[in-house]
């Protein structure tokens, strides 16, 4: 099981929007050095919506190669087309990804039974660990706790990224799934509290900017050190909020440019 601080890593780009492969390599090394526990390649923060399919797969391949087994690599392979999600997930498996992160089908607004059929089809087609990803603020599609629980007995579905920021909802998901799947936060401000409720980690935007502190935060919460975890989270709260002053990943890429970690390129 992957636990701890899991960075939703940006895809560094040149000013013209082309992928900056040298900086990508450096970012992987940066996260390994700073203690990040796992890396998501080409999630929302990695601009999956604007990369071509070839670029998408090339970034996954490059991150896996540079990491060289030193950290688990989770590939973002979700799509609002089930067949496309299957193709991306199969390719990520072929490239050696440790797991795949699959967002709910955005824009289409499927009913709950459609969400279940979508994920059942991907799990049946590709034998690789799969993480559900619920982020209704982006997708206009809310995967309800009961739906997550209905998918928890599928062998390939090992976890869920719950990014609503609603701790009562997270508590319900954790209670419903029990030990059948891991529950990760996808909301930095509430991540430590979700872990203290029984979550296993945080898929984080803030970890792009403060990886060492986010690793420490997750370890404190996983160890049940609630007061210390909440104190550290309070120190990070302004950063959490500032990184969403505009749509992600605009602020986090701005911050990383100012830190000298990358150029200022971002896709239209």
mmCIF file of C-alpha atoms in Angstrom:
data_model
loop_
_atom_site.group_PDB
_atom_site.id
_atom_site.type_symbol
_atom_site.label_atom_id
_atom_site.label_comp_id
_atom_site.label_asym_id
_atom_site.label_seq_id
_atom_site.Cartn_x
_atom_site.Cartn_y
_atom_site.Cartn_z
ATOM 1 C CA UNK A 1 0.000 0.000 0.000
ATOM 2 C CA UNK A 2 1.242 3.469 -0.922
ATOM 3 C CA UNK A 3 1.107 5.797 2.078
ATOM 4 C CA UNK A 4 2.209 9.310 3.017
ATOM 5 C CA UNK A 5 2.706 12.430 0.916
ATOM 6 C CA UNK A 6 1.987 11.761 -2.745
ATOM 7 C CA UNK A 7 2.801 14.757 -4.920
ATOM 8 C CA UNK A 8 0.469 15.584 -7.807
ATOM 9 C CA UNK A 9 3.489 16.731 -9.779
ATOM 10 C CA UNK A 10 3.377 19.600 -12.250
ATOM 11 C CA UNK A 11 4.568 19.076 -15.807
ATOM 12 C CA UNK A 12 7.289 21.719 -16.303
ATOM 13 C CA UNK A 13 7.150 23.575 -19.606
ATOM 14 C CA UNK A 14 9.108 26.128 -21.566
ATOM 15 C CA UNK A 15 7.621 29.560 -22.262
ATOM 16 C CA UNK A 16 6.171 28.251 -25.544
ATOM 17 C CA UNK A 17 4.273 25.491 -23.703
ATOM 18 C CA UNK A 18 6.491 22.596 -24.786
ATOM 19 C CA UNK A 19 7.436 20.056 -22.121
ATOM 20 C CA UNK A 20 10.734 20.837 -20.376
ATOM 21 C CA UNK A 21 12.226 17.357 -20.096
ATOM 22 C CA UNK A 22 15.370 18.468 -18.261
ATOM 23 C CA UNK A 23 13.344 20.202 -15.557
ATOM 24 C CA UNK A 24 11.024 17.186 -15.343
ATOM 25 C CA UNK A 25 14.007 14.984 -14.529
ATOM 26 C CA UNK A 26 15.176 17.508 -11.932
ATOM 27 C CA UNK A 27 11.759 17.648 -10.282
ATOM 28 C CA UNK A 28 11.682 13.869 -9.836
ATOM 29 C CA UNK A 29 15.098 14.017 -8.166
ATOM 30 C CA UNK A 30 13.967 16.987 -6.052
ATOM 31 C CA UNK A 31 11.007 15.039 -4.682
ATOM 32 C CA UNK A 32 13.074 11.968 -3.921
ATOM 33 C CA UNK A 33 15.641 14.114 -2.091
ATOM 34 C CA UNK A 34 12.970 16.032 -0.142
ATOM 35 C CA UNK A 35 11.171 12.923 1.110
ATOM 36 C CA UNK A 36 8.041 12.780 -1.046
ATOM 37 C CA UNK A 37 6.624 9.256 -0.653
ATOM 38 C CA UNK A 38 5.155 8.753 -4.151
ATOM 39 C CA UNK A 39 4.639 10.724 -7.359
ATOM 40 C CA UNK A 40 1.550 11.185 -9.526
ATOM 41 C CA UNK A 41 2.526 11.808 -13.139
ATOM 42 C CA UNK A 42 0.043 13.665 -15.361
ATOM 43 C CA UNK A 43 -2.806 14.195 -12.959
ATOM 44 C CA UNK A 44 -4.883 17.374 -12.965
ATOM 45 C CA UNK A 45 -1.911 19.381 -11.664
ATOM 46 C CA UNK A 46 0.209 17.847 -14.432
ATOM 47 C CA UNK A 47 -2.111 19.406 -17.028
ATOM 48 C CA UNK A 48 -3.461 16.096 -18.294
ATOM 49 C CA UNK A 49 -6.336 17.945 -19.956
ATOM 50 C CA UNK A 50 -4.018 19.798 -22.351
ATOM 51 C CA UNK A 51 -1.262 17.274 -23.073
ATOM 52 C CA UNK A 52 -1.570 15.207 -26.226
ATOM 53 C CA UNK A 53 -1.910 11.446 -25.796
ATOM 54 C CA UNK A 54 1.684 10.961 -26.943
ATOM 55 C CA UNK A 55 2.959 13.592 -24.500
ATOM 56 C CA UNK A 56 0.851 12.087 -21.724
ATOM 57 C CA UNK A 57 2.476 8.681 -22.181
ATOM 58 C CA UNK A 58 5.945 10.164 -22.696
ATOM 59 C CA UNK A 59 5.766 12.047 -19.374
ATOM 60 C CA UNK A 60 4.657 8.890 -17.539
ATOM 61 C CA UNK A 61 7.495 6.927 -19.132
ATOM 62 C CA UNK A 62 10.084 9.573 -18.283
ATOM 63 C CA UNK A 63 9.021 9.891 -14.632
ATOM 64 C CA UNK A 64 9.112 6.100 -14.188
ATOM 65 C CA UNK A 65 12.555 5.912 -15.802
ATOM 66 C CA UNK A 66 14.065 8.734 -13.732
ATOM 67 C CA UNK A 67 12.580 7.459 -10.465
ATOM 68 C CA UNK A 68 14.093 4.067 -11.189
ATOM 69 C CA UNK A 69 12.065 2.259 -8.550
ATOM 70 C CA UNK A 70 13.078 4.655 -5.774
ATOM 71 C CA UNK A 71 9.494 5.853 -5.358
ATOM 72 C CA UNK A 72 6.123 4.434 -6.448
ATOM 73 C CA UNK A 73 4.798 6.167 -9.564
ATOM 74 C CA UNK A 74 1.062 6.629 -10.028
ATOM 75 C CA UNK A 75 -0.014 7.472 -13.574
ATOM 76 C CA UNK A 76 -3.011 9.678 -14.216
ATOM 77 C CA UNK A 77 -5.005 7.746 -16.810
ATOM 78 C CA UNK A 78 -8.596 8.883 -16.337
ATOM 79 C CA UNK A 79 -10.811 10.078 -19.171
ATOM 80 C CA UNK A 80 -14.476 10.766 -19.813
ATOM 81 C CA UNK A 81 -14.384 8.102 -22.519
ATOM 82 C CA UNK A 82 -14.174 4.611 -21.041
ATOM 83 C CA UNK A 83 -12.293 3.248 -24.059
ATOM 84 C CA UNK A 84 -9.730 6.068 -23.848
ATOM 85 C CA UNK A 85 -9.256 5.468 -20.116
ATOM 86 C CA UNK A 86 -8.656 1.766 -20.821
ATOM 87 C CA UNK A 87 -6.066 2.584 -23.503
ATOM 88 C CA UNK A 88 -4.193 5.028 -21.251
ATOM 89 C CA UNK A 89 -4.310 2.652 -18.284
ATOM 90 C CA UNK A 90 -3.015 -0.237 -20.384
ATOM 91 C CA UNK A 91 -0.168 1.901 -21.698
ATOM 92 C CA UNK A 92 0.741 3.051 -18.177
ATOM 93 C CA UNK A 93 0.845 -0.575 -17.055
ATOM 94 C CA UNK A 94 3.073 -1.455 -20.011
ATOM 95 C CA UNK A 95 5.409 1.418 -19.073
ATOM 96 C CA UNK A 96 5.730 0.110 -15.513
ATOM 97 C CA UNK A 97 3.482 2.367 -13.447
ATOM 98 C CA UNK A 98 2.861 1.095 -9.923
ATOM 99 C CA UNK A 99 -0.770 2.252 -9.989
ATOM 100 C CA UNK A 100 -3.158 4.388 -12.033
ATOM 101 C CA UNK A 101 -5.315 7.313 -10.909
ATOM 102 C CA UNK A 102 -8.697 7.448 -12.654
ATOM 103 C CA UNK A 103 -10.850 10.545 -12.361
ATOM 104 C CA UNK A 104 -14.626 10.198 -12.630
ATOM 105 C CA UNK A 105 -15.910 10.791 -16.191
ATOM 106 C CA UNK A 106 -15.961 14.581 -16.358
ATOM 107 C CA UNK A 107 -18.444 16.678 -18.377
ATOM 108 C CA UNK A 108 -20.648 13.680 -19.287
ATOM 109 C CA UNK A 109 -22.348 13.709 -15.841
ATOM 110 C CA UNK A 110 -23.106 9.958 -15.709
ATOM 111 C CA UNK A 111 -25.471 8.595 -13.050
ATOM 112 C CA UNK A 112 -24.006 6.511 -10.240
ATOM 113 C CA UNK A 113 -24.658 3.247 -12.094
ATOM 114 C CA UNK A 114 -22.753 4.666 -15.059
ATOM 115 C CA UNK A 115 -19.774 5.499 -12.843
ATOM 116 C CA UNK A 116 -19.799 1.926 -11.546
ATOM 117 C CA UNK A 117 -19.913 0.456 -15.057
ATOM 118 C CA UNK A 118 -17.100 2.782 -16.200
ATOM 119 C CA UNK A 119 -14.732 1.653 -13.438
ATOM 120 C CA UNK A 120 -15.791 -1.991 -13.688
ATOM 121 C CA UNK A 121 -14.889 -1.957 -17.387
ATOM 122 C CA UNK A 122 -11.431 -0.467 -16.781
ATOM 123 C CA UNK A 123 -10.706 -2.896 -13.953
ATOM 124 C CA UNK A 124 -11.785 -5.839 -16.099
ATOM 125 C CA UNK A 125 -9.628 -4.704 -19.016
ATOM 126 C CA UNK A 126 -6.354 -3.845 -17.233
ATOM 127 C CA UNK A 127 -4.805 -5.766 -14.342
ATOM 128 C CA UNK A 128 -3.051 -2.922 -12.537
ATOM 129 C CA UNK A 129 -3.782 -1.285 -9.161
ATOM 130 C CA UNK A 130 -6.339 1.488 -9.717
ATOM 131 C CA UNK A 131 -7.188 4.520 -7.578
ATOM 132 C CA UNK A 132 -10.595 6.153 -7.929
ATOM 133 C CA UNK A 133 -10.583 9.956 -8.012
ATOM 134 C CA UNK A 134 -13.571 11.997 -6.925
ATOM 135 C CA UNK A 135 -13.292 15.757 -7.508
ATOM 136 C CA UNK A 136 -16.803 17.053 -8.291
ATOM 137 C CA UNK A 137 -15.685 20.694 -8.252
ATOM 138 C CA UNK A 138 -13.810 19.963 -11.488
ATOM 139 C CA UNK A 139 -15.808 17.171 -13.082
ATOM 140 C CA UNK A 140 -19.477 18.029 -12.406
ATOM 141 C CA UNK A 141 -19.730 14.349 -11.444
ATOM 142 C CA UNK A 142 -19.905 13.321 -7.789
ATOM 143 C CA UNK A 143 -19.067 9.721 -6.904
ATOM 144 C CA UNK A 144 -21.127 9.087 -3.774
ATOM 145 C CA UNK A 145 -19.735 7.154 -0.784
ATOM 146 C CA UNK A 146 -22.093 4.258 -1.497
ATOM 147 C CA UNK A 147 -20.761 4.077 -5.063
ATOM 148 C CA UNK A 148 -17.177 3.981 -3.818
ATOM 149 C CA UNK A 149 -18.159 1.181 -1.431
ATOM 150 C CA UNK A 150 -19.786 -0.736 -4.297
ATOM 151 C CA UNK A 151 -16.463 -0.684 -6.172
ATOM 152 C CA UNK A 152 -14.313 -1.601 -3.168
ATOM 153 C CA UNK A 153 -14.529 -5.361 -3.666
ATOM 154 C CA UNK A 154 -13.023 -5.222 -7.167
ATOM 155 C CA UNK A 155 -9.487 -6.580 -6.823
ATOM 156 C CA UNK A 156 -7.829 -4.014 -9.087
ATOM 157 C CA UNK A 157 -9.446 -1.033 -7.311
ATOM 158 C CA UNK A 158 -7.220 -0.445 -4.305
ATOM 159 C CA UNK A 159 -7.895 3.147 -3.194
ATOM 160 C CA UNK A 160 -9.846 6.356 -3.656
ATOM 161 C CA UNK A 161 -8.694 9.973 -3.750
ATOM 162 C CA UNK A 162 -11.476 11.904 -2.024
ATOM 163 C CA UNK A 163 -11.001 15.564 -2.983
ATOM 164 C CA UNK A 164 -14.214 17.155 -1.752
ATOM 165 C CA UNK A 165 -12.644 18.518 1.445
ATOM 166 C CA UNK A 166 -15.721 17.338 3.374
ATOM 167 C CA UNK A 167 -14.421 15.497 6.440
ATOM 168 C CA UNK A 168 -17.794 14.043 7.434
ATOM 169 C CA UNK A 169 -18.074 12.565 3.962
ATOM 170 C CA UNK A 170 -14.512 11.230 4.230
ATOM 171 C CA UNK A 171 -15.390 9.628 7.561
ATOM 172 C CA UNK A 172 -18.354 7.904 5.931
ATOM 173 C CA UNK A 173 -16.222 6.624 3.042
ATOM 174 C CA UNK A 174 -13.605 5.250 5.450
ATOM 175 C CA UNK A 175 -16.318 3.528 7.493
ATOM 176 C CA UNK A 176 -17.998 2.044 4.408
ATOM 177 C CA UNK A 177 -14.874 0.665 2.735
ATOM 178 C CA UNK A 178 -13.121 -0.533 5.898
ATOM 179 C CA UNK A 179 -9.906 -2.330 5.024
ATOM 180 C CA UNK A 180 -11.014 -3.091 1.471
ATOM 181 C CA UNK A 181 -9.328 0.008 0.019
ATOM 182 C CA UNK A 182 -7.159 2.921 1.064
ATOM 183 C CA UNK A 183 -8.614 6.420 1.293
ATOM 184 C CA UNK A 184 -6.394 9.362 0.331
ATOM 185 C CA UNK A 185 -7.117 13.043 0.742
ATOM 186 C CA UNK A 186 -7.086 15.223 -2.342
ATOM 187 C CA UNK A 187 -7.543 18.433 -0.372
ATOM 188 C CA UNK A 188 -4.419 19.842 1.285
ATOM 189 C CA UNK A 189 -6.064 21.983 4.008
ATOM 190 C CA UNK A 190 -8.014 19.013 5.431
ATOM 191 C CA UNK A 191 -5.540 16.226 4.590
ATOM 192 C CA UNK A 192 -4.062 15.807 8.070
ATOM 193 C CA UNK A 193 -7.525 15.470 9.614
ATOM 194 C CA UNK A 194 -8.593 12.926 6.987
ATOM 195 C CA UNK A 195 -5.494 10.848 7.728
ATOM 196 C CA UNK A 196 -6.232 11.071 11.457
ATOM 197 C CA UNK A 197 -9.684 9.628 10.662
ATOM 198 C CA UNK A 198 -8.022 6.573 9.105
ATOM 199 C CA UNK A 199 -6.853 7.785 5.704
ATOM 200 C CA UNK A 200 -3.548 6.540 4.307
ATOM 201 C CA UNK A 201 -2.081 9.683 2.760
ATOM 202 C CA UNK A 202 -2.548 12.815 0.718
ATOM 203 C CA UNK A 203 -2.329 13.391 -3.019
ATOM 204 C CA UNK A 204 -1.025 16.903 -2.765
ATOM 205 C CA UNK A 205 -0.610 20.141 -4.707
ATOM 206 C CA UNK A 206 1.227 21.822 -1.820
ATOM 207 C CA UNK A 207 3.895 19.084 -1.920
ATOM 208 C CA UNK A 208 5.147 20.595 -5.178
ATOM 209 C CA UNK A 209 6.285 23.656 -3.201
ATOM 210 C CA UNK A 210 6.910 22.279 0.305
ATOM 211 C CA UNK A 211 7.588 18.547 -0.141
ATOM 212 C CA UNK A 212 9.577 18.018 3.052
ATOM 213 C CA UNK A 213 6.920 19.663 5.236
ATOM 214 C CA UNK A 214 4.098 17.751 3.561
ATOM 215 C CA UNK A 215 5.940 14.468 4.106
ATOM 216 C CA UNK A 216 6.414 15.363 7.773
ATOM 217 C CA UNK A 217 2.749 16.368 8.089
ATOM 218 C CA UNK A 218 1.543 13.048 6.683
ATOM 219 C CA UNK A 219 3.921 11.035 8.892
ATOM 220 C CA UNK A 220 2.727 12.843 12.018
ATOM 221 C CA UNK A 221 -0.904 12.178 11.101
ATOM 222 C CA UNK A 222 -0.230 8.538 10.214
ATOM 223 C CA UNK A 223 1.458 8.135 13.608
ATOM 224 C CA UNK A 224 -1.631 9.579 15.307
ATOM 225 C CA UNK A 225 0.203 12.679 16.571
ATOM 226 C CA UNK A 226 -2.828 14.888 16.134
ATOM 227 C CA UNK A 227 -1.657 18.025 17.946
ATOM 228 C CA UNK A 228 1.696 18.101 16.134
ATOM 229 C CA UNK A 229 0.092 17.387 12.768
ATOM 230 C CA UNK A 230 -2.486 20.147 13.202
ATOM 231 C CA UNK A 231 0.159 22.625 14.372
ATOM 232 C CA UNK A 232 2.252 21.970 11.277
ATOM 233 C CA UNK A 233 -0.825 22.166 9.065
ATOM 234 C CA UNK A 234 -1.633 25.565 10.542
ATOM 235 C CA UNK A 235 1.816 26.788 9.468
ATOM 236 C CA UNK A 236 1.052 25.577 5.937
ATOM 237 C CA UNK A 237 -2.521 26.874 5.742
ATOM 238 C CA UNK A 238 -1.753 30.175 3.992
ATOM 239 C CA UNK A 239 0.243 28.271 1.382
ATOM 240 C CA UNK A 240 -2.564 25.716 0.903
ATOM 241 C CA UNK A 241 -5.034 28.524 0.269
ATOM 242 C CA UNK A 242 -2.737 30.648 -1.891
ATOM 243 C CA UNK A 243 -2.126 27.733 -4.255
ATOM 244 C CA UNK A 244 -5.833 27.867 -5.129
ATOM 245 C CA UNK A 245 -6.230 31.642 -5.490
ATOM 246 C CA UNK A 246 -6.765 30.836 -9.193
ATOM 247 C CA UNK A 247 -7.380 27.543 -10.947
ATOM 248 C CA UNK A 248 -4.767 24.868 -10.262
ATOM 249 C CA UNK A 249 -2.024 24.632 -11.575
ATOM 250 C CA UNK A 250 -1.668 28.363 -12.337
ATOM 251 C CA UNK A 251 -0.584 29.404 -8.793
ATOM 252 C CA UNK A 252 1.635 26.380 -8.090
ATOM 253 C CA UNK A 253 3.516 26.853 -11.372
ATOM 254 C CA UNK A 254 3.967 30.549 -10.557
ATOM 255 C CA UNK A 255 5.376 29.634 -7.128
ATOM 256 C CA UNK A 256 7.713 27.017 -8.553
ATOM 257 C CA UNK A 257 9.018 29.471 -11.125
ATOM 258 C CA UNK A 258 9.754 31.952 -8.338
ATOM 259 C CA UNK A 259 11.595 29.177 -6.466
ATOM 260 C CA UNK A 260 13.781 28.531 -9.517
ATOM 261 C CA UNK A 261 12.431 25.005 -9.981
ATOM 262 C CA UNK A 262 11.071 25.567 -13.490
ATOM 263 C CA UNK A 263 10.341 28.104 -16.199
ATOM 264 C CA UNK A 264 6.957 29.787 -16.389
ATOM 265 C CA UNK A 265 5.436 27.712 -19.173
ATOM 266 C CA UNK A 266 1.800 26.637 -18.918
ATOM 267 C CA UNK A 267 -0.627 25.400 -21.566
ATOM 268 C CA UNK A 268 -3.503 27.474 -22.860
#
